[in-house]
Amino acid sequence: MQEQIKNINSLEDLQSLYTATFGKNGTMTAKLKNMKNLDNDARMALNRENTELRELFRVRQSELENAALMAGLEKQRLDVSLNPMPENRGTLHPLTHALANVSAILESFGYEMWTGPEIEDDWHNFTALNTPEYHPARDMQDTFFLENGNVMRTQTSAIQIRSMEKIGAPIKMFGIGATYRKEMDATHSPMFHQIEGLYIDKNITMSDLIADVREFLKRFFEMDDVQLRIRPSYFPFTEPSIEIDMMWQGNKWLEIMGAGMVHPNVLHNCNINPDEYQGFAFGFGWDRLAMLKYGLNDIRKFYDGDVRWLQKTGF
Ligand code: DAH
């Protein structure tokens, strides 16, 4: 019996033998039932045998369980020589990257970053910007109107109003954020982004504007010098208004931003005295600048969420 237990190789067989020995009709059970008929020595011998057999079963059971565990582990063993799965690293979105650049430059010039709500009221998006109701310039932008009379912000110019209302003058800020217009093609997306600069103080002139813009563009595009072309333009919130073009790769003029001296009505609307303070504002497409810098040609790709495209842009 002892040998038999030691030689059993499966837990099922061990269990059967155990039942056959210690179960209700087991051989050992029968012997134990008969114990009262035995003499002292025989009883002690039977007791020893009982204890010994139980111990042998216990030991064999744990050996077999252990072996089964090891066999299982053996099968699942990791092959550490296998090449790991390629790591999928996240990248910064090109717009995030461009903003980090823009804000570092403007902040070094002393401009402070502001944001504002994307759902704007009529006052901040239009009226305070010298574009009252029925002003023809409202048609310059294809606005998404909400039922309650609010609009999806069409321009970050709304943020300059909020900042002037809050801080007054002097102020030197830039506003960033998403803007919305009903248009869509390779260079227009219904949701896009703008960045807007504003500098109001006592003796600010158009030359200060052009100097800041020039230095900004030089640093953003990492160029030794930039060639600018200033064209007269029209925006209701600036007077005079200009459009700034930049010579691109030595062969073409690109329209880069709108700008101008803040209209006295706008200052007045923000409780700033236009006889005491004046200043400039400029606004440009954040997406467009990023596209130029990184050589991208379809604005819609920024918002497709296509990880392969984002990775190709390589940040
Ligand atoms: N808000 C204008 C637009 O969306 C851009 C702009 C032009 C902003 C001139 C300005 C500015 O601050 O002075 O087309």
Short mmCIF file of N, CA and C in Angstrom, two decimals, residues 87-92 94 306-315:
data_model
loop_
_atom_site.label_atom_id
_atom_site.label_comp_id
_atom_site.label_asym_id
_atom_site.label_seq_id
_atom_site.Cartn_x
_atom_site.Cartn_y
_atom_site.Cartn_z
N GLU A 87 6.16 50.23 -29.18
CA GLU A 87 5.56 51.12 -28.20
C GLU A 87 4.82 52.24 -28.93
N ASN A 88 3.58 52.50 -28.55
CA ASN A 88 2.82 53.55 -29.21
C ASN A 88 2.89 54.82 -28.38
N ARG A 89 3.80 55.66 -28.71
CA ARG A 89 3.96 56.86 -27.90
C ARG A 89 3.04 57.97 -28.37
N GLY A 90 2.50 58.72 -27.47
CA GLY A 90 1.70 59.88 -27.83
C GLY A 90 2.60 61.00 -28.33
N THR A 91 2.03 61.91 -29.10
CA THR A 91 2.80 63.06 -29.54
C THR A 91 2.00 64.31 -29.20
N LEU A 92 2.66 65.42 -29.17
CA LEU A 92 1.92 66.67 -28.99
C LEU A 92 1.20 66.99 -30.29
N PRO A 94 0.07 69.20 -33.29
CA PRO A 94 0.81 70.33 -33.87
C PRO A 94 0.29 71.70 -33.41
N ASP A 306 -6.80 61.59 -36.52
CA ASP A 306 -6.11 60.45 -37.13
C ASP A 306 -4.69 60.38 -36.55
N VAL A 307 -4.49 59.37 -35.72
CA VAL A 307 -3.22 59.27 -35.00
C VAL A 307 -2.03 59.12 -35.96
N ARG A 308 -2.27 58.41 -37.09
CA ARG A 308 -1.16 58.24 -38.05
C ARG A 308 -0.72 59.58 -38.61
N TRP A 309 -1.70 60.45 -38.93
CA TRP A 309 -1.35 61.78 -39.46
C TRP A 309 -0.63 62.58 -38.39
N LEU A 310 -1.15 62.51 -37.18
CA LEU A 310 -0.54 63.28 -36.10
C LEU A 310 0.90 62.83 -35.88
N GLN A 311 1.12 61.50 -35.99
CA GLN A 311 2.47 61.02 -35.76
C GLN A 311 3.40 61.42 -36.89
N LYS A 312 2.83 61.51 -38.09
CA LYS A 312 3.68 61.94 -39.22
C LYS A 312 4.16 63.36 -39.04
N THR A 313 3.34 64.18 -38.36
CA THR A 313 3.78 65.55 -38.17
C THR A 313 4.94 65.61 -37.19
N GLY A 314 5.09 64.51 -36.43
CA GLY A 314 6.36 64.24 -35.77
C GLY A 314 6.77 65.04 -34.55
N PHE A 315 5.84 65.29 -33.63
CA PHE A 315 6.28 65.97 -32.42
C PHE A 315 6.40 65.00 -31.26
#
